[in-house]
Tab-separated table of N, CA and C in Angstrom:
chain	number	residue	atom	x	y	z
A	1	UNK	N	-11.053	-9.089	24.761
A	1	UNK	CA	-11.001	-8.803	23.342
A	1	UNK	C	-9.822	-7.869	23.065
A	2	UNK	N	-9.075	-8.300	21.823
A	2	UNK	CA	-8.060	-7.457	21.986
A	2	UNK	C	-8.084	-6.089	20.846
A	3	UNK	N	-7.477	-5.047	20.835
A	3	UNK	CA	-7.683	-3.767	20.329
A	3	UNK	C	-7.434	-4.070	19.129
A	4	UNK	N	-8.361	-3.665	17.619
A	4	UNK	CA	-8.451	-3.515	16.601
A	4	UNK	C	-7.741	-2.322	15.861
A	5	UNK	N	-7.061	-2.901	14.544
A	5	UNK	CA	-6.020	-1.898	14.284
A	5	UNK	C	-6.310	-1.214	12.792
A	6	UNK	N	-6.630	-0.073	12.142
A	6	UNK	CA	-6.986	-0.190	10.753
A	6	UNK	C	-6.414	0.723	9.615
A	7	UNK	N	-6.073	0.168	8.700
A	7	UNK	CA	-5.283	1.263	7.602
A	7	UNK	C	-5.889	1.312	6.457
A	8	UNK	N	-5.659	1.926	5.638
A	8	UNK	CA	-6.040	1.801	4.065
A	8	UNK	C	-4.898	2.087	3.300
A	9	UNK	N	-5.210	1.215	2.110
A	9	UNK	CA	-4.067	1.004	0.836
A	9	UNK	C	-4.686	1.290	0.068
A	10	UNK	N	-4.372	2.659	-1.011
A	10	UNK	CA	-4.814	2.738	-1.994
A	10	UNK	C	-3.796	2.069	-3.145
A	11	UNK	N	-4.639	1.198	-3.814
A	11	UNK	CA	-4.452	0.225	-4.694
A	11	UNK	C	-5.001	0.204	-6.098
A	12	UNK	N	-4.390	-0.366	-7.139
A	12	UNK	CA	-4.770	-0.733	-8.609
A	12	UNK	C	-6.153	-1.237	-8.802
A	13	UNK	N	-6.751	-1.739	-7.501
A	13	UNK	CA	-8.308	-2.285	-7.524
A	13	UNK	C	-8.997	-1.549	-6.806
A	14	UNK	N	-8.436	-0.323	-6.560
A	14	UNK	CA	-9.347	0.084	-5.270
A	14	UNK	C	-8.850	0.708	-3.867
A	15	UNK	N	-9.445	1.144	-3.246
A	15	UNK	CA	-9.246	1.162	-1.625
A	15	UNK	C	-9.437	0.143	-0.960
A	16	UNK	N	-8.505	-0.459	-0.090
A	16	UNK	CA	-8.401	-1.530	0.514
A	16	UNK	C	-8.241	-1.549	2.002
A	17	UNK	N	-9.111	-1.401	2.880
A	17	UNK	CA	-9.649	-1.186	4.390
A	17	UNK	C	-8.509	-2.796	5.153
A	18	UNK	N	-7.377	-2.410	5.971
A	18	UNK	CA	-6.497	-3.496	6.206
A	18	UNK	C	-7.360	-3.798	7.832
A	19	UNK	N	-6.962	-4.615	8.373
A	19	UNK	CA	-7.776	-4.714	9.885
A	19	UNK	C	-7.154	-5.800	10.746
A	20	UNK	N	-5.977	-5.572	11.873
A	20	UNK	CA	-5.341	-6.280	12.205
A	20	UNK	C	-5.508	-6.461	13.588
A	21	UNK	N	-5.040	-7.369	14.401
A	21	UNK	CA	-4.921	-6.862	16.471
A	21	UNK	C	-3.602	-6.424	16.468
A	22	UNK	N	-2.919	-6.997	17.151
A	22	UNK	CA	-1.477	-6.530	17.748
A	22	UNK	C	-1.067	-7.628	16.807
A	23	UNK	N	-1.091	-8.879	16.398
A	23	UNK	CA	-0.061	-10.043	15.611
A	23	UNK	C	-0.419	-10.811	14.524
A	24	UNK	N	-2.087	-10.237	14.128
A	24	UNK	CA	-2.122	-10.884	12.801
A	24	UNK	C	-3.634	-9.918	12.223
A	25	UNK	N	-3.177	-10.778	10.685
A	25	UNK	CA	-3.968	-9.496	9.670
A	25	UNK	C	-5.682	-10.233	9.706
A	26	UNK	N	-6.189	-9.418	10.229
A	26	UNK	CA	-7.688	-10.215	10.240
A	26	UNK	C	-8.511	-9.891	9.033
A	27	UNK	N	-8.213	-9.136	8.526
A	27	UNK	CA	-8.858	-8.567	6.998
A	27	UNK	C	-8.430	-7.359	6.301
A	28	UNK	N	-9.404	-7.925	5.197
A	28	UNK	CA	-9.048	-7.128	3.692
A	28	UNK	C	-9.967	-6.714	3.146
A	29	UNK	N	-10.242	-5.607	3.304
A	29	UNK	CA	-12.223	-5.341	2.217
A	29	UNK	C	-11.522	-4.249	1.344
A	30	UNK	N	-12.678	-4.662	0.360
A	30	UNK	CA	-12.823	-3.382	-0.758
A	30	UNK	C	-13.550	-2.376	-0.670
A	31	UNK	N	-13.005	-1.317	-0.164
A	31	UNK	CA	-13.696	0.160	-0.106
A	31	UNK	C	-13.518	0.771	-1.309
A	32	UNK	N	-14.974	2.067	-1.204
A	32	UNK	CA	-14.771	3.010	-2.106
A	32	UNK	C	-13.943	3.935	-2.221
A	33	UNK	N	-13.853	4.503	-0.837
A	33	UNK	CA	-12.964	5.485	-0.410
A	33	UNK	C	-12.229	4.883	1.094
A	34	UNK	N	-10.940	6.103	1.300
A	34	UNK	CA	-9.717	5.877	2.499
A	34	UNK	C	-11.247	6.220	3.819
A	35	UNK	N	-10.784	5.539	4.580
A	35	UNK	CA	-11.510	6.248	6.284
A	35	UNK	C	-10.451	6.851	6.817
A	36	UNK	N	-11.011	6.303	8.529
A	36	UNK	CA	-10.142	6.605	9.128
A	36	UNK	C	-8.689	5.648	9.597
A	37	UNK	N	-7.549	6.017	9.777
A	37	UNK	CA	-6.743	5.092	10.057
A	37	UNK	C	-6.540	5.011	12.085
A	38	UNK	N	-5.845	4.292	12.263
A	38	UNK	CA	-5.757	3.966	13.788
A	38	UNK	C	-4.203	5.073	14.050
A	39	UNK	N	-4.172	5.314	15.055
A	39	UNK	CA	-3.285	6.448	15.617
A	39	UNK	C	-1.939	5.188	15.438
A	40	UNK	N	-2.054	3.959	15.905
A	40	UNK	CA	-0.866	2.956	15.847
A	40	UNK	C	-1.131	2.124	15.074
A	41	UNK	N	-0.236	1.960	14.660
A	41	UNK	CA	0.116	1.260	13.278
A	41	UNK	C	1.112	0.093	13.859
A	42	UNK	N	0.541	-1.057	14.261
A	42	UNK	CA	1.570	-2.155	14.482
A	42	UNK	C	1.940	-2.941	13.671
A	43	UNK	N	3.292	-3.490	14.257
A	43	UNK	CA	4.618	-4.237	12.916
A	43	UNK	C	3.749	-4.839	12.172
A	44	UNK	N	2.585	-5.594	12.217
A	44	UNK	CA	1.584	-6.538	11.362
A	44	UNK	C	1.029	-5.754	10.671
A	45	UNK	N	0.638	-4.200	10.847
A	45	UNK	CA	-0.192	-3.940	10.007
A	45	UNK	C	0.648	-3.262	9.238
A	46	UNK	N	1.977	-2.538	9.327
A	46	UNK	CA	3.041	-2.156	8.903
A	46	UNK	C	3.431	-2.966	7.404
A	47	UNK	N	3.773	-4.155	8.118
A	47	UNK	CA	4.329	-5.169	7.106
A	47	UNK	C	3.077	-6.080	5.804
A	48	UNK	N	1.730	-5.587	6.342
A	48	UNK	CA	0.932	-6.194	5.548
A	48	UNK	C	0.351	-4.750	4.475
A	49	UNK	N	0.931	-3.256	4.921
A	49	UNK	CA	0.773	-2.736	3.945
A	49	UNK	C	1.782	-2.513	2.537
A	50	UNK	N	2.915	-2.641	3.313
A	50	UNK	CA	3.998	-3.117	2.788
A	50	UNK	C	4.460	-4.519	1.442
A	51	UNK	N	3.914	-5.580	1.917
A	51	UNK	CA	3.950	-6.602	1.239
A	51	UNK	C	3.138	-6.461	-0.134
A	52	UNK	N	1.438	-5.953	0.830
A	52	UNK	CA	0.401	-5.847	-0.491
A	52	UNK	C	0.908	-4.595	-1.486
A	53	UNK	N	1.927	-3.667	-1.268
A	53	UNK	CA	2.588	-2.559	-2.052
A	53	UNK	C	3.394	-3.264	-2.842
A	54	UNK	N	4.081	-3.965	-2.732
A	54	UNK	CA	5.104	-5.066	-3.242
A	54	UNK	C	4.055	-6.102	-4.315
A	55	UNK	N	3.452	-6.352	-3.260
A	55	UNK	CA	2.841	-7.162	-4.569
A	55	UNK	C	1.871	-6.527	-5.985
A	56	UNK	N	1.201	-5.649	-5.349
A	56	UNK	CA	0.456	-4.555	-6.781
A	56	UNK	C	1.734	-4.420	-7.447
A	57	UNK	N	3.538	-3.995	-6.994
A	57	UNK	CA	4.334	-3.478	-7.570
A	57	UNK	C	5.311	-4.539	-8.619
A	58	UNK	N	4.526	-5.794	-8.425
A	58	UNK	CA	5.328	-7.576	-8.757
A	58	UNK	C	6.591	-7.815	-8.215
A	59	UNK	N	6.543	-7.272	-7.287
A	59	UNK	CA	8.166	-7.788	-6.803
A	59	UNK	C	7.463	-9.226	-5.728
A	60	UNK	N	6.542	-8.497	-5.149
A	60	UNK	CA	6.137	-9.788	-3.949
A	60	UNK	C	5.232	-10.949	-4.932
A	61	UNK	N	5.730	-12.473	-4.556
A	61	UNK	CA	4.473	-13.683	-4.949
A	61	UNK	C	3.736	-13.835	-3.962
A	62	UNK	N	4.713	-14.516	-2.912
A	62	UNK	CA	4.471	-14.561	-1.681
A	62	UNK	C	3.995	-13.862	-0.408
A	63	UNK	N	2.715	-14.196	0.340
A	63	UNK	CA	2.930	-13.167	1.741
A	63	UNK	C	3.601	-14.053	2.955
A	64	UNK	N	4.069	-13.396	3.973
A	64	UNK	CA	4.583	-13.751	5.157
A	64	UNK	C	4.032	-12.896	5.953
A	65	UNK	N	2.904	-12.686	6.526
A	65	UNK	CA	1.569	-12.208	7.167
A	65	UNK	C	1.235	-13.394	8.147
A	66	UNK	N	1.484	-13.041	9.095
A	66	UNK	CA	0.659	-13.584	10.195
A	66	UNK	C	-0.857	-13.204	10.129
A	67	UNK	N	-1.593	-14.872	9.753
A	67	UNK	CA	-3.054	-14.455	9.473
A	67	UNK	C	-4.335	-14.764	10.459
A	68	UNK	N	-5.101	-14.415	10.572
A	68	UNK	CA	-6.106	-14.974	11.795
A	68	UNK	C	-7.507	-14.897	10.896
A	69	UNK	N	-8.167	-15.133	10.526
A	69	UNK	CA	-8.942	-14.979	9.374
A	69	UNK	C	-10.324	-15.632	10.338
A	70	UNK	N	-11.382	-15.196	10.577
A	70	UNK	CA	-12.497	-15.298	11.170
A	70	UNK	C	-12.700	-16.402	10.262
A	71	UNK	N	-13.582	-17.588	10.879
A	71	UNK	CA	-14.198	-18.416	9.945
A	71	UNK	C	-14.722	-20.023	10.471
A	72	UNK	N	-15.747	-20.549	9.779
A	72	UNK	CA	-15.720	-22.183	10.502
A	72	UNK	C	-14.698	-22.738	10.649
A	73	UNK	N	-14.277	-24.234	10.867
A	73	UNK	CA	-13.994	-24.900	10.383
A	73	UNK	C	-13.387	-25.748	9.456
A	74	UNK	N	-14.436	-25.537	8.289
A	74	UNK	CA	-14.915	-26.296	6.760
A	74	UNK	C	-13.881	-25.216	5.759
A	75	UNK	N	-14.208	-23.664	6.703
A	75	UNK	CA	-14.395	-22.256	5.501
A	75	UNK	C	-12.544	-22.238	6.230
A	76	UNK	N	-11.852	-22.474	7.088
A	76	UNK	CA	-10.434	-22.394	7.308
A	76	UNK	C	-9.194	-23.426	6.443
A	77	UNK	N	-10.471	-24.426	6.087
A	77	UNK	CA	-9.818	-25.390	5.805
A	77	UNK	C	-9.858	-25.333	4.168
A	78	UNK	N	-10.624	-24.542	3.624
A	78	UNK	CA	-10.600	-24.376	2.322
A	78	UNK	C	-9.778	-23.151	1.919
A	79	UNK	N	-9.829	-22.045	2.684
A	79	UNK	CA	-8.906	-20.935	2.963
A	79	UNK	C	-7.438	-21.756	2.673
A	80	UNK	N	-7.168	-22.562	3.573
A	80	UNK	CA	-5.385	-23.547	3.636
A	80	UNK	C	-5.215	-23.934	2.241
A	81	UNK	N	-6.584	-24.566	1.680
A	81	UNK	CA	-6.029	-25.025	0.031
A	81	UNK	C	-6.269	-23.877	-0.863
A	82	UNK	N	-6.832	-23.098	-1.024
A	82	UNK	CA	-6.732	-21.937	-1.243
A	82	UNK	C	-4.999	-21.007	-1.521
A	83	UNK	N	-4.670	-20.738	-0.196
A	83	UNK	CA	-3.335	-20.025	0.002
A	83	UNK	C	-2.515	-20.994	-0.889
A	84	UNK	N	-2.814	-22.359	-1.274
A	84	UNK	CA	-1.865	-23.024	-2.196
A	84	UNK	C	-1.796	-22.935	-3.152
A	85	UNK	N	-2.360	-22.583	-3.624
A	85	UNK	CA	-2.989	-22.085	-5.218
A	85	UNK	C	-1.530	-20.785	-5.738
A	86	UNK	N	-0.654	-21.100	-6.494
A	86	UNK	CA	0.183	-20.371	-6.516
A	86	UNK	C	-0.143	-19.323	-7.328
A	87	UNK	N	0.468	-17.722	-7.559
A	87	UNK	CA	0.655	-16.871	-8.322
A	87	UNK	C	0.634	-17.271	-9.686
A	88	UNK	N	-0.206	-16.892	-10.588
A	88	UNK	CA	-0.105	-17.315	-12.092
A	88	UNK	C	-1.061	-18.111	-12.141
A	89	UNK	N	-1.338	-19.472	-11.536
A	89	UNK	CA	-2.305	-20.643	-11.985
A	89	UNK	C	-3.383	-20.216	-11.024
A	90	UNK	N	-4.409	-20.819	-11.625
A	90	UNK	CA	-5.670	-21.236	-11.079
A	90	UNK	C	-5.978	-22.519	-10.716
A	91	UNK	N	-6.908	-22.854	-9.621
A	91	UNK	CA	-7.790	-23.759	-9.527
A	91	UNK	C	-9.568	-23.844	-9.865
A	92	UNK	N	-9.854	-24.396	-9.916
A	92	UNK	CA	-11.399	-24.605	-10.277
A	92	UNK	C	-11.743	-24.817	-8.780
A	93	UNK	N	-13.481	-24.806	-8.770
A	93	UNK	CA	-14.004	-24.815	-7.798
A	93	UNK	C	-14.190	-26.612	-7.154
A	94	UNK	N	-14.169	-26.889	-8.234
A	94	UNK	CA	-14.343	-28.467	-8.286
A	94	UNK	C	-12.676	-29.139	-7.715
A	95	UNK	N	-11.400	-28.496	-8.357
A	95	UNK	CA	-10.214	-28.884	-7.634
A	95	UNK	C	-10.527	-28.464	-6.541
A	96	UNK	N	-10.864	-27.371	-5.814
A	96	UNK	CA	-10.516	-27.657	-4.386
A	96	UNK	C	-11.328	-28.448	-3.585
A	97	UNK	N	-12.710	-28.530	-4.133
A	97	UNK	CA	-14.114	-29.259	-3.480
A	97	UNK	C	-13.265	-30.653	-3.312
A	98	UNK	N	-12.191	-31.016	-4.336
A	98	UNK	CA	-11.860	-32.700	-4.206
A	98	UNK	C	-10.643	-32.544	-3.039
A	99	UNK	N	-9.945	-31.631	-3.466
A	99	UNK	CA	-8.791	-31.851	-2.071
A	99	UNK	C	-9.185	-31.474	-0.928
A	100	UNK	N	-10.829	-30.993	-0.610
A	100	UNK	CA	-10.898	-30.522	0.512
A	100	UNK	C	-11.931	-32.133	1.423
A	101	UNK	N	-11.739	-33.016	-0.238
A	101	UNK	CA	-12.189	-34.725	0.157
A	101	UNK	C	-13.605	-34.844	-0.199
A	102	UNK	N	-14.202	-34.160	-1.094
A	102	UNK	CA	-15.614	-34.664	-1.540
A	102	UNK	C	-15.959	-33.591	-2.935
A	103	UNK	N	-15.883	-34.289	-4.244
A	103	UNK	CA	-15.933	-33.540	-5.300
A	103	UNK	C	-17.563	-32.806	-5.330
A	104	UNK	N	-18.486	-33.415	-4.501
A	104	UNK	CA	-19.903	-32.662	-4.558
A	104	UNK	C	-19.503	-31.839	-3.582
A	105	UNK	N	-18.419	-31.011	-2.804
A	105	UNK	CA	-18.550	-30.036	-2.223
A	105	UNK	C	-18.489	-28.739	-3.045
A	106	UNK	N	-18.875	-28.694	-3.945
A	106	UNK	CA	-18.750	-27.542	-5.107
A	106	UNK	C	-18.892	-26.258	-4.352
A	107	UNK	N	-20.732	-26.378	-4.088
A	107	UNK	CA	-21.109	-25.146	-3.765
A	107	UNK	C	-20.492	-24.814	-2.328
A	108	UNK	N	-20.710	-25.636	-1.455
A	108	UNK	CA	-19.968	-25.163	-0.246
A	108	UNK	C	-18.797	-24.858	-0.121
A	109	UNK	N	-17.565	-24.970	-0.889
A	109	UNK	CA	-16.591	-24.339	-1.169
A	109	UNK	C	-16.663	-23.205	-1.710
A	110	UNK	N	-17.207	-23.084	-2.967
A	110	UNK	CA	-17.891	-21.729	-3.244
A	110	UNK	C	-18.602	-20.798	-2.185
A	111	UNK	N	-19.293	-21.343	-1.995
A	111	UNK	CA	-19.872	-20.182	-0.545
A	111	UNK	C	-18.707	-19.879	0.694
A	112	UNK	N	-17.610	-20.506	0.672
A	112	UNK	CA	-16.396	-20.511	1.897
A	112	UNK	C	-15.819	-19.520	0.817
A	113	UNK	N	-15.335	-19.832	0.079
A	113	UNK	CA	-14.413	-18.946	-0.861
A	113	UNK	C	-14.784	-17.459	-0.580
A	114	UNK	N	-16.249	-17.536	-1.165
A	114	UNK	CA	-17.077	-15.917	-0.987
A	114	UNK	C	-16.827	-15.061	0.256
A	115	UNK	N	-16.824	-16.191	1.421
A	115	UNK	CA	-16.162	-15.561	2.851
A	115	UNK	C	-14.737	-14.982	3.261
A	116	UNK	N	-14.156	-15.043	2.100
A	116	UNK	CA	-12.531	-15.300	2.957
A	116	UNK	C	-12.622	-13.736	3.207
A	117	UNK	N	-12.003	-13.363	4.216
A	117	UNK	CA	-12.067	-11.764	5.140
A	117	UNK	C	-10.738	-11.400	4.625
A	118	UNK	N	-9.975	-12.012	3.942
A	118	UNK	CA	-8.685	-11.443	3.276
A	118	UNK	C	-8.351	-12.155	2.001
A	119	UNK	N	-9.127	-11.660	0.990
A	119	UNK	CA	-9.473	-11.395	-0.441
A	119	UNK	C	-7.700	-11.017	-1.099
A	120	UNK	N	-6.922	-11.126	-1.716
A	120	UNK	CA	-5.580	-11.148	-2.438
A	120	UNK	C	-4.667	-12.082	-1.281
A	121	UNK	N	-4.404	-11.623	-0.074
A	121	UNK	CA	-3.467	-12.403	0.671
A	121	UNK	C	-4.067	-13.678	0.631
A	122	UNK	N	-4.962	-14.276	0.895
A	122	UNK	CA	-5.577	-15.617	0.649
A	122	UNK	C	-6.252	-15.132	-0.292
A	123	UNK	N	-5.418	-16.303	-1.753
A	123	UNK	CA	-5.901	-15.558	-2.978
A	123	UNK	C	-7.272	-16.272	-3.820
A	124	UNK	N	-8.167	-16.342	-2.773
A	124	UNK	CA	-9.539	-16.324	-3.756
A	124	UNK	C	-10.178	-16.151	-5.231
A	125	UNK	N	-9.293	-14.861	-5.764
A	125	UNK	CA	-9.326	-14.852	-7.350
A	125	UNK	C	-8.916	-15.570	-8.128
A	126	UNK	N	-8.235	-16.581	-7.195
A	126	UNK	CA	-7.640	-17.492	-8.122
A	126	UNK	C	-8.417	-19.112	-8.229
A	127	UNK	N	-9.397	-18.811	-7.660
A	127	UNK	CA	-10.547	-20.149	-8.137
A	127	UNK	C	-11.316	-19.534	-9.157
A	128	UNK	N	-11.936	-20.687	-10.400
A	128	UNK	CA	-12.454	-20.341	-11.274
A	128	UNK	C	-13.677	-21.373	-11.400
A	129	UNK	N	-14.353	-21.144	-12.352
A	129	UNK	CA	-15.180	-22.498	-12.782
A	129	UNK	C	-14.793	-23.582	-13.220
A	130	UNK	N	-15.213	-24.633	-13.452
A	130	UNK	CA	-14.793	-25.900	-14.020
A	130	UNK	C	-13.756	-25.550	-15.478
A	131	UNK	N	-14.954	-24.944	-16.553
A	131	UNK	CA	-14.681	-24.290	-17.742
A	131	UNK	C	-13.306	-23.708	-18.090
A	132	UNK	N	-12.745	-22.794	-16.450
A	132	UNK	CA	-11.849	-21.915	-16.702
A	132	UNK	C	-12.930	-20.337	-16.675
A	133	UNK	N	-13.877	-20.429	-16.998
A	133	UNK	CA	-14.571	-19.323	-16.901
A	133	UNK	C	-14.251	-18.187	-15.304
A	134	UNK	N	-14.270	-16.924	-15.328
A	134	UNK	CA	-14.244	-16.406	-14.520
A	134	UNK	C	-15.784	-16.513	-13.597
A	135	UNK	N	-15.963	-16.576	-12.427
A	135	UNK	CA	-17.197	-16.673	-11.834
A	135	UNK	C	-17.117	-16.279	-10.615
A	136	UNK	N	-18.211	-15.291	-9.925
A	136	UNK	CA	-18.057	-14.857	-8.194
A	136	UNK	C	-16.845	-14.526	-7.948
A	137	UNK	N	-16.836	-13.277	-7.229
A	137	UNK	CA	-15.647	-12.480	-6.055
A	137	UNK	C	-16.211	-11.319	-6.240
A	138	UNK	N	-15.923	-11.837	-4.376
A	138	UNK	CA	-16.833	-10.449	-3.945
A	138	UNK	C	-16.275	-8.922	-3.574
A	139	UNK	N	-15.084	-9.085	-4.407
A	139	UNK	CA	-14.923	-7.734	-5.048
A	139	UNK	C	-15.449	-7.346	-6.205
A	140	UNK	N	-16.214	-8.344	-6.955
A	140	UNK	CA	-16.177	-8.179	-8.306
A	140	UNK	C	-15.536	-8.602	-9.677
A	141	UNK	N	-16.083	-8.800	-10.604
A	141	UNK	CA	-15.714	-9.652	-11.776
A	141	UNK	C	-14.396	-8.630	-12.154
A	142	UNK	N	-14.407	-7.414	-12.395
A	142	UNK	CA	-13.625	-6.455	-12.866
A	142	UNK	C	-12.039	-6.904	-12.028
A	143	UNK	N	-12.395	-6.786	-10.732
A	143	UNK	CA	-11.254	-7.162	-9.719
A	143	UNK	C	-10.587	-8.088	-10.121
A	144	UNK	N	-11.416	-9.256	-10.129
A	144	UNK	CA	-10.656	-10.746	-10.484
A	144	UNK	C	-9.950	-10.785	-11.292
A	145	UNK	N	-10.478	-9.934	-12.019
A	145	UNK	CA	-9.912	-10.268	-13.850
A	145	UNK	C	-8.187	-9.240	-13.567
A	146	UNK	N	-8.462	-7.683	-13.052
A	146	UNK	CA	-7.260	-7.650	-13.042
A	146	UNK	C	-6.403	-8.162	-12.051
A	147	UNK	N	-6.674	-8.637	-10.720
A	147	UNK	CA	-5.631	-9.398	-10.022
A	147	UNK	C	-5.385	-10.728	-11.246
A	148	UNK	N	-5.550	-11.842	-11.630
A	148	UNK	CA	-5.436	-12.370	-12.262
A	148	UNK	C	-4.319	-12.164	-13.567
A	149	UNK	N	-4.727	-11.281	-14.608
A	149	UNK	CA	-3.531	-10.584	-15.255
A	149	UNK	C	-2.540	-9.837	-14.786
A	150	UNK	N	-2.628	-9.568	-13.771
A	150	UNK	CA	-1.392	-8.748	-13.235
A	150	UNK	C	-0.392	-9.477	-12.321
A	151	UNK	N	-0.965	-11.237	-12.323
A	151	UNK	CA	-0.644	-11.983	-11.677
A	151	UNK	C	0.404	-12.887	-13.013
A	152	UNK	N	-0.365	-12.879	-13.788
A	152	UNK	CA	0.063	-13.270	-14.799
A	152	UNK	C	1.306	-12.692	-15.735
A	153	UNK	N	1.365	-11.114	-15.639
A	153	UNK	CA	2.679	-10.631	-16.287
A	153	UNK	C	3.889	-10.748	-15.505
A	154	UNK	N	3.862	-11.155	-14.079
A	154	UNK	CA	5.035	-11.688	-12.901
A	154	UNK	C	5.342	-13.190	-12.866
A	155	UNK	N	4.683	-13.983	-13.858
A	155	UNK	CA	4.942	-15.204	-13.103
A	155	UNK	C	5.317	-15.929	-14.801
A	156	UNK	N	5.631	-17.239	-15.339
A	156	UNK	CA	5.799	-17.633	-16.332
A	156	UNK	C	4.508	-18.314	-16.890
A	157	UNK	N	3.274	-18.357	-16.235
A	157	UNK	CA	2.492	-19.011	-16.475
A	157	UNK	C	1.649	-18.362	-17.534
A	158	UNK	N	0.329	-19.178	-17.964
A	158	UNK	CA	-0.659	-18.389	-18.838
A	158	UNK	C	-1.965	-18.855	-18.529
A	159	UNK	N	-2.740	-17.993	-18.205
A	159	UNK	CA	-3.770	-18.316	-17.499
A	159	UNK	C	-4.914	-18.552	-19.054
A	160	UNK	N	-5.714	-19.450	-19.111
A	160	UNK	CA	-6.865	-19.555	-20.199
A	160	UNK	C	-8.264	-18.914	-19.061
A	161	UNK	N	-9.040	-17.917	-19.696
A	161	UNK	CA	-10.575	-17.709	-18.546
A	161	UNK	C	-11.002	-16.672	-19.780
């Protein structure tokens, strides 16, 4: 097993608990408060506090994060259509249930979504309901809503929710 690495970003949503090995970012949680950080700070976790600073700051759309993201299968493969989901637009739960090849995968995409262990870098807030309605993240409705608009004053798009 290899040595676990951990930082915190205080952020526009929060405290954000980073959690990497030596070459990729294994997660992202929402804390209340900073802990403790790791005595080493490697280039991955360096560059993934970095990027997510950039991006609260709108300069970053994009991450270039080496990612390792715990997960099935089903829940990696919805994560991949997920990360496609660009800055500004949304998808519905129902678009990805179809590109992930079965439009009754609603809820089980939904329940994968709820999992992703890195919440903004795999951008989860950016699935919605059918409606456009905002619905589930498990940071919270408050969260979504401002990643979402703050996603929205960087990019040319206009989000309806």
């Amino acid at each position: 097993m290899s040595e676990i690495f951990t930082s915190y970003l205080h952020s526009p949503v929060g405290w954000l608990k980073l959690t990497t090995d030596a070459k990729f970012l294994l997660s992202v949680t929402f804390e209340n408060e900073s802990g403790q950080i790791s005595e080493i700070i490697p280039p991955v976790l360096q560059k993934s506090i970095e990027q997510l600073e950039e991006y609260f700051a709108g300069t970053r759309k994009d991450f270039d994060i080496e990612l390792a993201p715990a997960g099935t299968d089903f829940q990696q493969r919805i994560w991949e259509l997920v990360k496609k989901v660009p800055l500004g637009k949304t998808a519905s739960y129902l678009d990805i249930a179809k590109d992930s090849g079965s439009d009754k995968n609603t809820r089980a995409e939904g329940l994968a979504n709820g999992k992703n262990p890195i919440p903004i870098v795999i951008p989860c807030h950016r699935i919605v309901g059918t409606n456009g309605k905002l619905t589930g993240y498990a940071g919270g409705l408050e969260r979504k809503r401002w990643l979402l608009l703050h996603e929205q004053k960087f990019s040319k798009s206009y989000l309806l929710f």
